[in-house]
XYZ file of N, CA and C in Angstrom:
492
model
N -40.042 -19.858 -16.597
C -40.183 -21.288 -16.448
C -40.250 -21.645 -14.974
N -40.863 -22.545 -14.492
C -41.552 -22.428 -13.369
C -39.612 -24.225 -12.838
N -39.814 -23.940 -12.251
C -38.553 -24.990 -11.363
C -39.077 -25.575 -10.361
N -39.572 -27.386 -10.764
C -40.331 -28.029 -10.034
C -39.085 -28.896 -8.700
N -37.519 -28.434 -8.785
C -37.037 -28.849 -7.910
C -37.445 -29.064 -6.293
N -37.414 -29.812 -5.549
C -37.550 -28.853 -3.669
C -36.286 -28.223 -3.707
N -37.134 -27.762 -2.617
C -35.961 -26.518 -2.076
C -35.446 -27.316 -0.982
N -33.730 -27.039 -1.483
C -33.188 -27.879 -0.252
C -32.462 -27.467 0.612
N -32.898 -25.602 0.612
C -32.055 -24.652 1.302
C -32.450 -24.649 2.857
N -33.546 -25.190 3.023
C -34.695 -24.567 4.309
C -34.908 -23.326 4.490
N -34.773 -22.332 3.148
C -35.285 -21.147 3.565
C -36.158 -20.606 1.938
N -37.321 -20.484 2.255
C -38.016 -19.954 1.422
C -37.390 -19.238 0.456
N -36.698 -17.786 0.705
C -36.516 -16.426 -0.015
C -35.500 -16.740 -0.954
N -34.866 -18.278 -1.014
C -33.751 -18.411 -1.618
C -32.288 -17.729 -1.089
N -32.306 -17.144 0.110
C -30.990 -17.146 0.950
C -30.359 -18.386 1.301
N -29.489 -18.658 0.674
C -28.352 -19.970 1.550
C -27.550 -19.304 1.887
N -27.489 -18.153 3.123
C -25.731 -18.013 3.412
C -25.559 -18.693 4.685
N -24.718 -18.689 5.511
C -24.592 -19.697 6.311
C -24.555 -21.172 6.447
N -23.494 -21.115 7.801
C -23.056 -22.938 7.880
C -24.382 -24.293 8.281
N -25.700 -23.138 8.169
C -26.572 -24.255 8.231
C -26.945 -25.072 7.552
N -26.398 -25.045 6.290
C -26.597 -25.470 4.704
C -25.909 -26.906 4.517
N -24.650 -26.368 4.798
C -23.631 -27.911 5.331
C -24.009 -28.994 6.140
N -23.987 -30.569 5.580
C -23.863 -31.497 6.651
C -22.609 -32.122 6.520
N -21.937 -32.713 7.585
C -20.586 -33.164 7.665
C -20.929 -34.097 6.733
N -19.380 -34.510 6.015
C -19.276 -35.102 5.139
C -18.842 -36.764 5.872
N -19.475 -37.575 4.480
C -19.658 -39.432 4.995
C -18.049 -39.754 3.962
N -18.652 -40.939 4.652
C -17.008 -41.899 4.070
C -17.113 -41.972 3.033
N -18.143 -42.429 2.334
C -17.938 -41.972 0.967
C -17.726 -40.601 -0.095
N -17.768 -39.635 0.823
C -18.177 -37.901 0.241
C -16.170 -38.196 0.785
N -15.524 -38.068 1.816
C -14.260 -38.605 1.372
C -13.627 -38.977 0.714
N -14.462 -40.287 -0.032
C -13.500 -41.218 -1.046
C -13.244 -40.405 -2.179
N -15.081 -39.816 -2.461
C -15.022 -38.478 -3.902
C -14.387 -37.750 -3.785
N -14.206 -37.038 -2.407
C -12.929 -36.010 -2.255
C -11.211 -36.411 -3.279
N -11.103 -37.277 -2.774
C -9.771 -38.161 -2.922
C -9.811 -38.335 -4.354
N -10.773 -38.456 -5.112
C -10.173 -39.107 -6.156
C -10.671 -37.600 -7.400
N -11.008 -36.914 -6.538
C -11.132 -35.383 -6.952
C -9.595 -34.504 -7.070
N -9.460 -35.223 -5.704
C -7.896 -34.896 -5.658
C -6.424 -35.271 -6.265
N -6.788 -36.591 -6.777
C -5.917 -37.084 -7.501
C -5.546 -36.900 -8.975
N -6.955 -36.435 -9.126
C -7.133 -35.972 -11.379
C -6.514 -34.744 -10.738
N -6.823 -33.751 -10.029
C -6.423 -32.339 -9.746
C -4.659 -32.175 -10.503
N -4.195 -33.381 -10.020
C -2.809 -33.366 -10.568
C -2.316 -33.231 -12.199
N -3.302 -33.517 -12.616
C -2.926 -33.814 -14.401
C -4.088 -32.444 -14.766
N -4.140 -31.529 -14.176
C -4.765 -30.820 -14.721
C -3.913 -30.041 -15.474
N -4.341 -29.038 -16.505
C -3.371 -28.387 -17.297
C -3.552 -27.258 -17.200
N -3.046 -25.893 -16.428
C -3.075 -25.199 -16.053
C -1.837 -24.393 -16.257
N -1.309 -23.793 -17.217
C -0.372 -22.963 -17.802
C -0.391 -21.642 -17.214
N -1.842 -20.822 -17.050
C -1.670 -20.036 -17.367
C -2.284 -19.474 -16.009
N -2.974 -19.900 -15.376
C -3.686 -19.891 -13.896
C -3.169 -20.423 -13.045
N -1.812 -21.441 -12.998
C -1.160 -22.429 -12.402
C -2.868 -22.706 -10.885
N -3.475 -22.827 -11.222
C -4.734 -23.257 -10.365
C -5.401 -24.346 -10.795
N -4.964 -25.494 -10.743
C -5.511 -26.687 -11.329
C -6.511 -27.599 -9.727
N -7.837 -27.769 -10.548
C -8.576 -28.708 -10.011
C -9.005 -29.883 -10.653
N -9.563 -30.422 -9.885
C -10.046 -31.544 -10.192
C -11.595 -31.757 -9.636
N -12.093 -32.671 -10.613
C -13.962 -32.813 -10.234
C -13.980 -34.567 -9.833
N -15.106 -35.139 -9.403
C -15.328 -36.318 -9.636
C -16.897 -36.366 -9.429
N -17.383 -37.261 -10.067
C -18.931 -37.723 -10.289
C -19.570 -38.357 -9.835
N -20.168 -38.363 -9.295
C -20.519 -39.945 -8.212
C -22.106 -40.264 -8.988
N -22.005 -41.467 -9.696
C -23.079 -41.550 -10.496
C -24.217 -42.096 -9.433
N -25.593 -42.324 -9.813
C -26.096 -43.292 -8.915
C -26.275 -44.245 -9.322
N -25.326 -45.252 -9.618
C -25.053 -46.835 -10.201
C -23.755 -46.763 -9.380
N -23.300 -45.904 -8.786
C -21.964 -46.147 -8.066
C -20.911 -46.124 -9.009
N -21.274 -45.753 -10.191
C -19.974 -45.522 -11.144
C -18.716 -43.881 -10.883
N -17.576 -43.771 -10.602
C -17.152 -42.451 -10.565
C -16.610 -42.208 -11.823
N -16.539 -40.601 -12.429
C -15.804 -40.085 -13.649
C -15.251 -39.185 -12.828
N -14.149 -38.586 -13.505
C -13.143 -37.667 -12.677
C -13.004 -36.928 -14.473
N -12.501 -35.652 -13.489
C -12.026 -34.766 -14.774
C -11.225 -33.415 -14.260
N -10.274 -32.624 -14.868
C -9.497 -31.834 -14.295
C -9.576 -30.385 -15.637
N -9.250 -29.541 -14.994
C -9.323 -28.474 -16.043
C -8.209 -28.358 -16.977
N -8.556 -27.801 -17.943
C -7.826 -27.971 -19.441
C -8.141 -26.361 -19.684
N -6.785 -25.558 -19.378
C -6.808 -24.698 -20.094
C -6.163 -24.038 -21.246
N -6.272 -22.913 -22.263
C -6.344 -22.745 -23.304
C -5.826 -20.839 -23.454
N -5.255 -20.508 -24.224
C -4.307 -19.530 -24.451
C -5.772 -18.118 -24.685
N -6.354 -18.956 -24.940
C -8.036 -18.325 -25.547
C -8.930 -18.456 -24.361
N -8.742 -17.659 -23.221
C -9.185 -18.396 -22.039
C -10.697 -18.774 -21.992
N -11.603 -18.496 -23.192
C -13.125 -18.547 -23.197
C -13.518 -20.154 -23.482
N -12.371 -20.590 -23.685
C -11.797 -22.377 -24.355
C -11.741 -23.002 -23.628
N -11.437 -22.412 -22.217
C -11.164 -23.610 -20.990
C -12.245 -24.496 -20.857
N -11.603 -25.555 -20.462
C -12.732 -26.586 -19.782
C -12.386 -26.549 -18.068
N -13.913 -26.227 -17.492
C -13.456 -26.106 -15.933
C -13.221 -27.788 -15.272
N -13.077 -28.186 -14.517
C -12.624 -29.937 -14.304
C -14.160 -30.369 -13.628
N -15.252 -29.450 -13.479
C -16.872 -30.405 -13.068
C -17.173 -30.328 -14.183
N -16.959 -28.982 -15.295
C -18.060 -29.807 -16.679
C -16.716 -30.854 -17.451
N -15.727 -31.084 -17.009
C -15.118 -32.135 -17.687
C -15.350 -33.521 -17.127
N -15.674 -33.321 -16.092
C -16.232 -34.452 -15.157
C -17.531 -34.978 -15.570
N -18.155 -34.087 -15.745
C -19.881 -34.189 -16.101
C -20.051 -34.326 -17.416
N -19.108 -34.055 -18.878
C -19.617 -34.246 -19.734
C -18.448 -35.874 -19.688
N -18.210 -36.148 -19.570
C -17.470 -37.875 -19.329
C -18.730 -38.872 -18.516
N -19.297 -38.470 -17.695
C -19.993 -39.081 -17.471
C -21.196 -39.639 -18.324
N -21.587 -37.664 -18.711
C -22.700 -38.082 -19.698
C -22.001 -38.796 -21.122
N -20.926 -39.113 -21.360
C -20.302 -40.082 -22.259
C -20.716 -41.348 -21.935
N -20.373 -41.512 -20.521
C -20.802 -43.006 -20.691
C -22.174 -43.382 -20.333
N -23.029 -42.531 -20.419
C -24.127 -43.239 -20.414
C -25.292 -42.847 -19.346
N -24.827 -41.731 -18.257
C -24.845 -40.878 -17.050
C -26.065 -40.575 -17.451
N -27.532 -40.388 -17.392
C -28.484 -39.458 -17.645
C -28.656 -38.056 -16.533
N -28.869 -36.659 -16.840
C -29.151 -35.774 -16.011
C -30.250 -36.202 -15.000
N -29.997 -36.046 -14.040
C -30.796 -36.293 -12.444
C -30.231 -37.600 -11.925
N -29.252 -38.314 -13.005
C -28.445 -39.254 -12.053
C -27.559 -39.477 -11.660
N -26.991 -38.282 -11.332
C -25.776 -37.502 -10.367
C -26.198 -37.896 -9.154
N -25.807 -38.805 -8.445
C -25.758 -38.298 -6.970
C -24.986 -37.623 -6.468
N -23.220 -37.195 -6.220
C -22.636 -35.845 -5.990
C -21.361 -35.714 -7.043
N -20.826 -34.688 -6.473
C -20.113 -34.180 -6.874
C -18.918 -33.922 -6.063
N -17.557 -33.874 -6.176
C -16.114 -33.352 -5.233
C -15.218 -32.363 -6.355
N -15.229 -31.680 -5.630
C -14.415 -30.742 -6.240
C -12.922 -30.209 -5.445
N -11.674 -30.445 -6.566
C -10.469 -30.104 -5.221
C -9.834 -29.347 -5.734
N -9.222 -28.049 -5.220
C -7.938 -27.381 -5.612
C -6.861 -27.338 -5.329
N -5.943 -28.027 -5.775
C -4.570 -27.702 -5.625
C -3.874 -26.273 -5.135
N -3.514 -25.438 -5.985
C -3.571 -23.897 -5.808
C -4.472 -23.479 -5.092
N -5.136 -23.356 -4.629
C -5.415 -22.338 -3.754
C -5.024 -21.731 -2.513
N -4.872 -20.922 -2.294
C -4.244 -20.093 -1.202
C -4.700 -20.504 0.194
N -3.823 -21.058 1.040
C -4.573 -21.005 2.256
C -4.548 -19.843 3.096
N -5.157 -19.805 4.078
C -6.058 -18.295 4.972
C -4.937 -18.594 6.247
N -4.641 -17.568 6.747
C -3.646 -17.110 7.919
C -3.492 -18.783 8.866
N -4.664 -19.533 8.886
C -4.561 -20.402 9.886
C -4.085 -22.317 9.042
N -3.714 -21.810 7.827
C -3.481 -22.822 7.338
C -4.673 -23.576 6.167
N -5.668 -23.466 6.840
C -7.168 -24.047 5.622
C -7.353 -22.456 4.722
N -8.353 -23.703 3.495
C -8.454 -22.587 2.149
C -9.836 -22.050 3.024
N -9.910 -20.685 2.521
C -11.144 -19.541 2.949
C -12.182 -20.356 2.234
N -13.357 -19.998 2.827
C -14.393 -21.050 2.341
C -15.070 -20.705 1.279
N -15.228 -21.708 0.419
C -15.703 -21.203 -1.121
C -14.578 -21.149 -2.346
N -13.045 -21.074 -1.717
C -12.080 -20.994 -2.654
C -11.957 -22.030 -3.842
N -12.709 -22.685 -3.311
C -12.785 -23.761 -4.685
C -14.118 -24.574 -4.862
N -14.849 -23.504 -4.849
C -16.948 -24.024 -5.080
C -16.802 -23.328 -6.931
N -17.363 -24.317 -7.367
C -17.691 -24.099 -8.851
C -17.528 -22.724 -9.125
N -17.724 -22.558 -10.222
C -17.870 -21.045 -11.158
C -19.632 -20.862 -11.560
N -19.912 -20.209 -12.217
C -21.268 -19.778 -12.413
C -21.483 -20.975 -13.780
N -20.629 -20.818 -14.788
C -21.067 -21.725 -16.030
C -21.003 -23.031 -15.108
N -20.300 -23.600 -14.205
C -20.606 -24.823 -13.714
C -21.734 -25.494 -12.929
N -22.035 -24.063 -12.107
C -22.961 -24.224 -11.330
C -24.603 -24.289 -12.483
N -24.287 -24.311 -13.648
C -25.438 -24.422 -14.256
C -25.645 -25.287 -14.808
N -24.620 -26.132 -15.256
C -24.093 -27.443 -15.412
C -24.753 -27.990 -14.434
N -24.167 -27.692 -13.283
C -24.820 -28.813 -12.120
C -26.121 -28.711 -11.812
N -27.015 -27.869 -12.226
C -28.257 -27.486 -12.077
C -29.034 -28.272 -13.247
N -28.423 -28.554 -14.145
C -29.056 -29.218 -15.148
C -28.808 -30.667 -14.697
N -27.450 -31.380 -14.983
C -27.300 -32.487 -14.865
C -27.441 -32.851 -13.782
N -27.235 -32.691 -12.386
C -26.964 -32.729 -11.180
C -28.118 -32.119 -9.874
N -29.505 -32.270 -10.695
C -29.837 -30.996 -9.747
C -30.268 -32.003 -8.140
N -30.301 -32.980 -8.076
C -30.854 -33.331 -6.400
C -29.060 -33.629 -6.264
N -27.988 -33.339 -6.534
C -27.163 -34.395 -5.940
C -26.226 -32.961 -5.031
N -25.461 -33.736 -4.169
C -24.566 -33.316 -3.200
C -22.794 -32.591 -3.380
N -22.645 -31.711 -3.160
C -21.411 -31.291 -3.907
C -20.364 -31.128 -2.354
N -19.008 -31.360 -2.327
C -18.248 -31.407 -1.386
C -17.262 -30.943 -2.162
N -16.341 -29.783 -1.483
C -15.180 -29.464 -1.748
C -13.800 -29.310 -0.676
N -12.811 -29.068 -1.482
C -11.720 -29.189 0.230
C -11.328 -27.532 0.491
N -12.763 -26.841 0.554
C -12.212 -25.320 0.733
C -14.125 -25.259 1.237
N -14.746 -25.762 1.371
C -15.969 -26.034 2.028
C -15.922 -26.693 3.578
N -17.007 -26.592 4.255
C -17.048 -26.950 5.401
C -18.320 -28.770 5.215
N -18.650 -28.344 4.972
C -19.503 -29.777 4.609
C -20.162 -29.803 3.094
N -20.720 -30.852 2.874
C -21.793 -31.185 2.122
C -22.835 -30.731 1.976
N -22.762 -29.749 0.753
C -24.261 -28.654 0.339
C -24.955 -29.432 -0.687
N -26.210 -29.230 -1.029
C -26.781 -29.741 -2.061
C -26.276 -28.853 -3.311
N -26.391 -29.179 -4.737
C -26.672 -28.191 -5.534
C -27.360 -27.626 -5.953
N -28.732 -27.803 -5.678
C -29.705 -26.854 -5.275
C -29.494 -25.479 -4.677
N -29.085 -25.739 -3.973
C -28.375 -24.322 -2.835
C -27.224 -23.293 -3.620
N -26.540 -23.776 -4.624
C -25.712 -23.080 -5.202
C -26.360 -22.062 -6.498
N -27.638 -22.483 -7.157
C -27.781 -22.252 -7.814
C -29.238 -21.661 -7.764
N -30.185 -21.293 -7.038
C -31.532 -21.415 -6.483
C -32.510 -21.071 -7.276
N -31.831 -20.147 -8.262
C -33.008 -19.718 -9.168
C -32.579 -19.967 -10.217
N -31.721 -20.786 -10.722
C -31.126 -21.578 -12.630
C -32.123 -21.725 -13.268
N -31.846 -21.828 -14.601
C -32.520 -21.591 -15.907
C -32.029 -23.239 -16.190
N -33.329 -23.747 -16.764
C -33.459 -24.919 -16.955
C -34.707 -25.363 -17.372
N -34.810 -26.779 -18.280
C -36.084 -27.504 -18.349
C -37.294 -27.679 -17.189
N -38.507 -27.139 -18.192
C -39.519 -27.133 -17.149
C -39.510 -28.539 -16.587
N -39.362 -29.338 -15.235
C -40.217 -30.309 -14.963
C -40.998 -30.779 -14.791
N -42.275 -31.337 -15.203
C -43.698 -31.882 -14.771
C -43.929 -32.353 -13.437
C-alpha cells in the first residue's frame, strides 16, 4: 500500500535518529504535557508500578486524557495514548484530527544527571500505530523527549489506509 503521508523526517531513507527531528516545545505542547501528567496519576498499574498518562489535543481545541489500565493478563492492558485516542474517537474525534499528542511517565527511571534517558517514555509499537492511523500529521511531546517530533517520524513505514 503505497502511504500518501509527507515525510516529515527531512530525510528521504526514512532515518529519524537524531536531535534534528525535535522542535522546542510551545506553550501550549506544555499545557498537553501537564494535563498528560495529571491522568498519569490514576493510572492503574499493579503490576509494572509504571503508570502514564496520554492527552489529545483535538483540532477543535478539545483535550481527552487517558492513563494505562493494566490487567493480570498482560495482553489486556490498555496503554494510556490508545486510551486517550479511543476517548477521543468517542466523542466524535475523526482520524487526521489529532493535532498532538503528550505523553508522561511517572516511573520512569531517571539517568545519572537527574532527567529520564531519552525515549523512556515514547509510545510502544501497538501505539505508535494507533498514532499512525488516527494521528498521522499531528505532533507528539513527551517528558523523557527533548522536543516536539511529528508522528510521522515514529512510525515511517506503518501499515495503514491507502490515501488518495
Amino acid at each position: 500500500m503505497h502511504d500518501s503521508r509527507p515525510d516529515t523526517t527531512g530525510d528521504t531513507t526514512g532515518n529519524t535518529t537524531g536531535n534534528d527531528r525535535f522542535t522546542p516545545l510551545t506553550p501550549a505542547q506544555h499545557e498537553l504535557l501537564a494535563a498528560a501528567r495529571d491522568v498519569a496519576a490514576r493510572a492503574y498499574a499493579p503490576y509494572s508500578a509504571f503508570r502514564v498518562g496520554a492527552a489529545v489535543l483535538a483540532a477543535d481545541g478539545r483535550v481527552f486524557t487517558g492513563c494505562n489500565v493494566e490487567n493480570a493478563s498482560y495482553g489486556l492492558s490498555l496503554c494510556a495514548e490508545r486510551a486517550a485516542l479511543a476517548r477521543a474517537v468517542a466523542e466524535g474525534v475523526q482520524p487526521g484530527e489529532v493535532a498532538g499528542v503528550a505523553v508522561w511517565c511517572l516511573d520512569a527511571c531517571p539517568g545519572p544527571d537527574g532527567t529520564l534517558p531519552e525515549g523512556a517514555a515514547a509510545p510502544c509499537g501497538a501505539c505508535r500505530q494507533w498514532l499512525a492511523e488516527i494521528a498521522p500529521r499531528a505532533f507528539l511531546v513527551s517528558n523523557s523527549l527533548p522536543g516536539a517530533v511529528a508522528v510521522a517520524a515514529l512510525l515511517p513505514f506503518g501499515f495503514g489506509l491507502e490515501k488518495g
